[in-house]
Amino acid sequence: MRILVTGGAGFIGSHLIDRLMKEQQEVICLDNFYTGTKSNISKWYGHPNFELIRHDITEPIRLEVDQIYHLACPASPVHYQYNPIKTTKVSFMGTSNMLGLAKRVKARFLLASTSEVYGDPDVHPQPEEYHGNVNPIGIRSCYDEGKRIAETLSFDYHREHNLEIRVARIFNTYGPRMLENDGRVVSNFIAQSLKGHPLTVYGDGSQTRSFCYVTDQVDGLMKLMNGDHIGPINIGNPEEYTILQLAEKIRDRINPGQEIIFKPLPQDDPKQRKPDITKATTLLKWQPTISLEAGLTETITEFTQRLQGTQLTLSNIV
Ligand code: NAD
Ligand code: UDP
């Protein structure tokens, strides 16, 4: 099987590629390195089953593949809001190009959608039937509405052209290889604690999120891709925490004396989020296996090594 992973140099994409390579699939990683890094995939350079293509998906490309995992899109608010018009183009034009490619070569196409399609949800936990509460003109809209139109396009390709699609609604996922300056909450709190900086909680910290470890996420995506159900299907861990609880948990693991400071809550920040994973457990026979405690241990260990490595490299250069 030849498998294309768009956004393969990114956080989730590179873990997915590791799994696919270990299963001896032929993998093409396509990325423009906006938030992805070569170090995430460099261990596969030179492997006969691996190819890397530097390409921006807002431009069409012709390739011959059997499956497409379509992950290319910045995922952290800091990065997707940096150039919001580009984010919308990546979601619409990029997804349209990848669906066109899938149609031409009759590949199965999995869209990495998001819990953000539910917006600031007034139904809790969120089942797939919930249509969401999204602000169409706010600062998160480029991403939220971008993913909603990407879902719409995918379903219309399915209805109009019989394209085999799979739609995953990914909930907050964390783990090794998140960028230190990513801006997302787990990476921020770990990097801040390790550097001895105050942890920045936005708002009063009572908003909730549910955190899925990346290897569980990859497992869910692969089960969805290779199963019979189109979706959309929520892939996430239903263990729910307030952001203040998360800050305390990470702080106490790394640097118990560290101060927690409160900053303004960004516009349209969802107040609560937790996946209803009934569909994933019954239809895909998938459920998360890694607790937040265990996942944080892995993540903190990798961040510690990476930050020490950076300091070492810099001091060597100086
Ligand atoms: P990430 O930012 O680490 O990875 C995105 C990858 O896409 C990067 O390698 C980036 O360079 C690449 N990319 C961005 N724009 C591109 C373009 N125009 N052309 C080619 N490549 C491009 O993010 P991630 O956390 O790995 O997320 C992967 C996917 O999963 C995204 O589609 C995201 O929306 C979705 N998702 C992630 C989460 C999460 O919590 N991590 C939650 C919901 C949905
Ligand atoms: N958050 C925070 N401090 C940070 C980064 C994020 O309190 O340094 C909050 C953010 O306001 C949100 C939650 O943590 O309520 C999750 O943010 P993230 O950007 O990780 O994901 P998303 O909001 O997209 O779920």
Coordinates of C-alpha atoms and ligand atoms in Angstrom, one line a residue:
M1 CA 0.0 0.0 0.0
R2 CA 1.4 3.5 -0.9
I3 CA 0.2 6.0 1.7
L4 CA 0.3 9.8 1.5
V5 CA 0.5 11.7 4.8
T6 CA -0.1 15.4 4.3
G7 CA 1.4 17.4 7.2
G8 CA 3.6 14.3 7.9
A9 CA 6.4 16.4 9.4
G10 CA 4.1 17.8 12.1
F11 CA 3.3 16.5 15.5
I12 CA 0.6 13.9 14.9
G13 CA 1.7 13.3 11.3
S14 CA 5.2 12.2 12.3
H15 CA 3.9 9.8 14.9
L16 CA 1.5 8.4 12.3
I17 CA 4.4 8.0 9.9
D18 CA 6.4 6.1 12.5
R19 CA 3.5 3.6 12.9
L20 CA 3.1 3.2 9.1
M21 CA 6.8 2.7 8.5
K22 CA 6.9 0.1 11.3
E23 CA 4.1 -1.7 9.5
Q24 CA 6.3 -1.7 6.4
Q25 CA 4.0 0.5 4.3
E26 CA 5.3 2.7 1.6
V27 CA 4.9 6.3 2.9
I28 CA 5.1 9.6 1.2
C29 CA 5.3 12.6 3.5
L30 CA 4.1 15.9 2.0
D31 CA 4.8 19.0 4.0
N32 CA 5.7 22.7 3.6
F33 CA 7.4 22.8 7.0
Y34 CA 5.2 25.7 8.3
T35 CA 4.9 24.1 11.7
G36 CA 6.5 20.7 10.9
T37 CA 10.2 20.0 11.3
K38 CA 12.7 17.8 9.4
S39 CA 13.9 16.4 12.7
N40 CA 10.5 14.8 13.2
I41 CA 11.0 12.5 10.2
S42 CA 14.7 12.6 9.5
K43 CA 15.1 9.1 11.0
W44 CA 13.4 7.7 7.9
Y45 CA 15.6 9.5 5.4
G46 CA 17.2 7.0 3.0
H47 CA 14.7 4.2 3.9
P48 CA 13.5 2.6 0.7
N49 CA 9.8 2.8 1.8
F50 CA 10.0 6.6 2.6
E51 CA 9.8 9.6 0.4
L52 CA 9.6 13.3 1.5
I53 CA 8.1 16.0 -0.7
R54 CA 8.3 19.7 0.2
H55 CA 5.0 21.1 -1.2
D56 CA 2.3 23.5 -0.2
I57 CA -1.1 21.8 -0.5
T58 CA -2.8 25.0 -1.7
E59 CA -1.1 24.1 -5.0
P60 CA -2.2 20.9 -6.8
I61 CA 0.1 17.9 -7.1
R62 CA -0.1 14.6 -9.0
L63 CA 0.9 11.5 -7.2
E64 CA -0.1 7.8 -7.3
V65 CA -1.3 6.6 -3.9
D66 CA -3.8 4.2 -2.3
Q67 CA -4.6 6.1 0.9
I68 CA -4.4 9.7 2.0
Y69 CA -4.2 10.9 5.6
H70 CA -4.9 14.6 5.2
L71 CA -3.4 16.3 8.2
A72 CA -1.7 19.4 6.7
C73 CA -3.0 22.5 8.5
P74 CA -1.6 24.4 11.4
A75 CA -3.4 23.3 14.6
S76 CA -2.4 25.6 17.3
P77 CA -4.3 28.9 17.7
V78 CA -1.0 30.9 17.7
H79 CA 0.0 29.4 14.4
Y80 CA -3.4 29.3 12.6
Q81 CA -4.1 32.9 13.7
Y82 CA -0.7 34.1 12.5
N83 CA -1.9 34.2 8.9
P84 CA -5.7 33.5 9.1
I85 CA -6.4 34.0 5.4
K86 CA -3.8 31.3 4.6
T87 CA -5.4 29.0 7.2
T88 CA -8.7 29.3 5.4
K89 CA -7.0 28.7 2.1
V90 CA -5.2 25.6 3.4
S91 CA -8.5 24.2 4.7
F92 CA -10.5 24.9 1.6
M93 CA -8.1 25.0 -1.4
G94 CA -5.7 22.5 0.2
T95 CA -8.4 20.0 1.1
S96 CA -10.0 20.5 -2.4
N97 CA -6.6 19.7 -4.0
M98 CA -6.1 16.6 -1.9
L99 CA -9.7 15.4 -2.6
G100 CA -9.1 16.0 -6.3
L101 CA -6.0 13.9 -6.1
A102 CA -7.9 11.1 -4.2
K103 CA -10.6 11.1 -6.8
R104 CA -8.2 10.9 -9.7
V105 CA -6.3 7.9 -8.3
K106 CA -9.3 6.4 -6.4
A107 CA -7.5 6.6 -3.1
R108 CA -9.3 6.4 0.3
F109 CA -9.2 9.8 2.0
L110 CA -9.1 10.5 5.7
L111 CA -9.7 14.1 6.8
A112 CA -8.2 15.2 10.2
S113 CA -11.1 17.3 11.3
T114 CA -11.4 18.7 14.8
S115 CA -13.5 19.1 17.9
E116 CA -13.4 22.8 17.0
V117 CA -16.3 22.2 14.6
Y118 CA -18.4 22.2 17.8
G119 CA -17.2 25.7 18.6
D120 CA -18.0 26.8 22.1
P121 CA -20.3 23.9 22.7
D122 CA -23.6 24.1 24.6
V123 CA -24.0 20.3 24.5
H124 CA -21.7 18.4 26.8
P125 CA -20.0 16.0 26.2
Q126 CA -20.1 16.4 22.4
P127 CA -21.6 13.6 20.3
E128 CA -21.1 13.6 16.5
E129 CA -24.7 14.6 15.9
Y130 CA -24.2 18.0 17.6
H131 CA -24.0 20.7 14.9
G132 CA -21.9 23.1 17.0
N133 CA -21.9 26.7 18.1
V134 CA -19.3 28.3 15.9
N135 CA -18.7 32.1 15.5
P136 CA -18.3 32.5 11.8
I137 CA -16.5 35.9 12.0
G138 CA -14.2 35.5 15.1
I139 CA -10.5 35.0 15.4
R140 CA -10.9 31.2 15.6
S141 CA -13.2 31.1 12.6
C142 CA -10.4 30.6 10.0
Y143 CA -9.7 27.3 11.6
D144 CA -13.1 26.2 12.9
E145 CA -15.0 27.2 9.7
G146 CA -12.1 26.0 7.6
K147 CA -12.5 22.5 9.1
R148 CA -16.3 22.6 8.7
I149 CA -16.0 23.4 5.0
A150 CA -13.3 20.7 4.7
E151 CA -15.9 18.2 6.1
T152 CA -18.5 19.6 3.7
L153 CA -16.2 19.2 0.7
S154 CA -15.3 15.6 1.8
F155 CA -18.9 14.6 2.1
D156 CA -19.8 16.1 -1.3
Y157 CA -16.9 14.3 -3.0
H158 CA -18.3 11.1 -1.3
R159 CA -21.9 11.8 -2.5
E160 CA -21.0 13.1 -6.0
H161 CA -18.1 10.9 -6.9
N162 CA -18.4 7.9 -4.6
L163 CA -15.0 8.8 -3.1
E164 CA -14.1 6.7 -0.1
I165 CA -13.8 9.1 2.8
R166 CA -13.2 8.9 6.5
V167 CA -13.7 11.9 8.8
A168 CA -12.0 12.0 12.2
R169 CA -12.9 14.7 14.7
I170 CA -9.7 15.0 16.7
F171 CA -9.9 16.3 20.3
N172 CA -6.9 18.0 22.1
T173 CA -3.9 15.7 21.5
Y174 CA -0.6 16.0 23.2
G175 CA 2.8 14.2 23.4
P176 CA 6.4 14.3 22.5
R177 CA 7.4 16.5 19.5
M178 CA 4.9 19.3 20.2
L179 CA 6.8 22.5 19.4
E180 CA 8.1 24.2 22.4
N181 CA 6.7 27.5 21.1
D182 CA 3.5 25.9 19.8
G183 CA 1.3 28.0 22.1
R184 CA -1.0 25.0 23.0
V185 CA -1.6 24.5 26.6
V186 CA 0.3 21.2 27.4
S187 CA 3.5 22.3 25.6
N188 CA 3.3 25.8 27.1
F189 CA 2.9 24.6 30.7
I190 CA 5.7 22.0 30.3
A191 CA 8.1 24.4 28.7
Q192 CA 7.3 27.2 31.2
S193 CA 7.8 24.8 34.2
L194 CA 11.1 23.5 32.8
K195 CA 12.4 27.0 32.2
G196 CA 11.3 28.2 35.6
H197 CA 8.9 30.7 34.1
P198 CA 5.4 31.3 35.6
L199 CA 2.7 29.1 34.1
T200 CA 0.2 31.3 32.1
V201 CA -3.4 30.3 32.7
Y202 CA -5.9 32.2 30.4
G203 CA -9.1 33.4 32.1
D204 CA -9.7 31.9 35.6
G205 CA -8.7 28.4 34.4
S206 CA -12.2 26.9 34.9
Q207 CA -12.6 26.1 31.2
T208 CA -12.2 22.4 30.5
R209 CA -10.4 20.2 27.9
S210 CA -9.9 16.4 27.6
F211 CA -6.4 15.3 26.5
C212 CA -5.6 12.4 24.3
Y213 CA -2.0 11.0 24.1
V214 CA -0.6 11.0 20.6
T215 CA -0.1 7.2 20.2
D216 CA -3.7 6.6 21.1
Q217 CA -4.8 9.2 18.6
V218 CA -2.7 7.6 15.8
D219 CA -4.2 4.2 16.7
G220 CA -7.7 5.7 16.4
L221 CA -7.0 7.4 13.0
M222 CA -5.6 4.1 11.6
K223 CA -8.6 2.1 12.8
L224 CA -10.9 4.7 11.2
M225 CA -9.0 4.6 7.9
N226 CA -9.0 0.9 7.7
G227 CA -12.5 0.2 9.0
D228 CA -15.9 0.4 7.3
H229 CA -17.3 3.6 8.9
I230 CA -17.1 7.0 7.2
G231 CA -17.7 9.1 10.2
P232 CA -17.5 11.7 11.4
I233 CA -16.1 10.0 14.5
N234 CA -14.8 11.7 17.6
I235 CA -11.2 10.5 18.5
G236 CA -10.2 11.8 21.9
N237 CA -9.9 10.9 25.5
P238 CA -13.0 11.7 27.6
E239 CA -11.0 12.3 30.9
E240 CA -11.8 16.0 31.4
Y241 CA -9.8 18.5 33.4
T242 CA -10.0 22.2 34.1
I243 CA -7.0 24.2 32.7
L244 CA -6.1 25.2 36.3
Q245 CA -6.0 21.5 37.3
L246 CA -3.8 20.8 34.4
A247 CA -1.4 23.7 35.3
E248 CA -1.2 22.5 38.9
K249 CA -0.6 18.9 37.7
I250 CA 2.3 19.8 35.4
R251 CA 3.7 22.4 37.8
D252 CA 3.8 19.9 40.6
R253 CA 5.5 17.2 38.5
I254 CA 8.3 19.5 37.3
N255 CA 8.7 22.6 39.5
P256 CA 6.3 22.6 42.5
G257 CA 7.3 26.1 43.7
Q258 CA 6.6 27.7 40.3
E259 CA 4.0 30.6 40.2
I260 CA 0.8 30.3 38.2
I261 CA -0.3 33.7 36.7
F262 CA -3.6 34.5 35.1
K263 CA -3.9 36.2 31.6
P264 CA -7.0 37.4 29.7
L265 CA -9.1 34.6 28.1
P266 CA -8.8 34.8 24.3
Q267 CA -11.9 35.6 22.3
D268 CA -14.3 32.6 21.7
D269 CA -12.2 30.2 23.8
P270 CA -14.5 27.2 24.4
K271 CA -15.7 26.9 28.0
Q272 CA -15.9 23.1 28.0
R273 CA -14.9 20.2 25.8
K274 CA -15.1 16.5 26.2
P275 CA -15.7 13.9 23.5
D276 CA -18.6 11.4 23.5
I277 CA -16.7 8.4 22.1
T278 CA -19.5 5.9 22.0
K279 CA -19.1 5.7 18.2
A280 CA -15.4 5.1 18.4
T281 CA -15.7 2.4 21.0
T282 CA -18.6 0.6 19.4
L283 CA -17.9 1.0 15.6
L284 CA -14.1 1.1 15.6
K285 CA -13.5 -0.9 18.8
W286 CA -11.1 1.9 19.8
Q287 CA -10.6 3.5 23.2
P288 CA -7.7 5.5 24.7
T289 CA -5.3 3.4 26.8
I290 CA -2.8 6.0 28.1
S291 CA -3.7 8.0 31.2
L292 CA -2.8 11.7 31.5
E293 CA -0.3 10.8 34.1
A294 CA 1.5 8.3 31.9
G295 CA 1.3 10.5 28.8
L296 CA 2.7 13.5 30.7
T297 CA 5.6 11.5 31.9
E298 CA 6.6 10.6 28.3
T299 CA 6.0 14.2 27.1
I300 CA 7.9 15.8 30.0
T301 CA 10.9 13.4 29.5
E302 CA 11.1 14.2 25.8
F303 CA 10.8 18.0 26.4
T304 CA 13.5 17.9 29.0
Q305 CA 15.9 16.1 26.6
R306 CA 15.0 18.5 23.8
L307 CA 15.4 21.6 25.8
Q308 CA 18.7 20.4 27.3
G309 CA 19.8 19.5 23.7
T310 CA 19.0 23.0 22.5
Q311 CA 20.9 24.6 25.3
L312 CA 23.9 22.3 24.6
T313 CA 23.9 23.1 20.9
L314 CA 23.6 26.9 21.6
S315 CA 26.4 26.8 24.2
N316 CA 28.6 24.8 21.7
I317 CA 28.0 27.5 19.1
V318 CA 28.7 30.3 21.4
Ligands
NAD1 P1 1.1 20.5 13.4 O1 1.0 22.0 13.2 O2 2.2 19.9 14.2 O3 1.1 19.8 12.0 C1 0.6 20.3 10.8 C2 1.5 20.0 9.7 O4 1.0 20.5 8.5 C3 2.9 20.7 9.8 O5 3.9 19.7 9.6 C4 2.9 21.8 8.8 O6 4.2 22.2 8.4 C5 2.0 21.2 7.7 N1 1.4 22.2 6.9 C6 0.7 23.3 7.3 N2 0.3 24.0 6.2 C7 0.7 23.3 5.1 C8 0.5 23.5 3.7 N3 -0.1 24.6 3.2 N4 1.1 22.6 2.9 C9 1.7 21.5 3.4 N5 1.9 21.3 4.7 C10 1.4 22.2 5.6 O7 -0.3 20.1 14.0 P2 -0.8 18.7 14.6 O8 -1.2 18.9 16.0 O9 0.1 17.6 14.2 O10 -2.2 18.5 13.8 C11 -2.3 17.7 12.6 C12 -3.8 17.8 12.1 O11 -4.7 17.3 13.1 C13 -4.2 19.2 11.7 O12 -5.0 19.1 10.5 C14 -5.0 19.6 12.9 O13 -6.0 20.5 12.5 C15 -5.6 18.3 13.3 N6 -6.0 18.4 14.8 C16 -5.0 18.3 15.7 C17 -5.4 18.5 17.1 C18 -4.4 18.4 18.2 O14 -4.7 18.5 19.3 N7 -3.1 18.2 17.9 C19 -6.7 18.6 17.4 C20 -7.7 18.7 16.4 C21 -7.3 18.5 15.1
UDP2 N1 -4.4 28.0 27.6 C1 -3.9 28.6 28.8 N2 -2.6 28.9 28.8 C2 -1.8 28.7 27.8 C3 -2.2 28.2 26.6 C4 -3.6 27.8 26.6 O1 -4.6 28.7 29.8 O2 -0.5 29.1 27.9 C5 -5.8 27.6 27.6 C6 -6.6 28.1 26.4 O3 -7.1 29.4 26.6 C7 -7.7 27.1 26.3 C8 -7.0 25.8 26.7 O4 -5.9 26.2 27.5 O5 -8.7 27.4 27.2 C9 -6.5 24.9 25.6 O6 -5.8 25.7 24.7 P1 -5.1 25.1 23.4 O7 -4.6 26.2 22.6 O8 -4.1 24.1 23.8 O9 -6.2 24.3 22.6 P2 -7.7 24.7 22.2 O10 -8.1 26.0 22.8 O11 -7.6 24.8 20.7 O12 -8.5 23.6 22.7

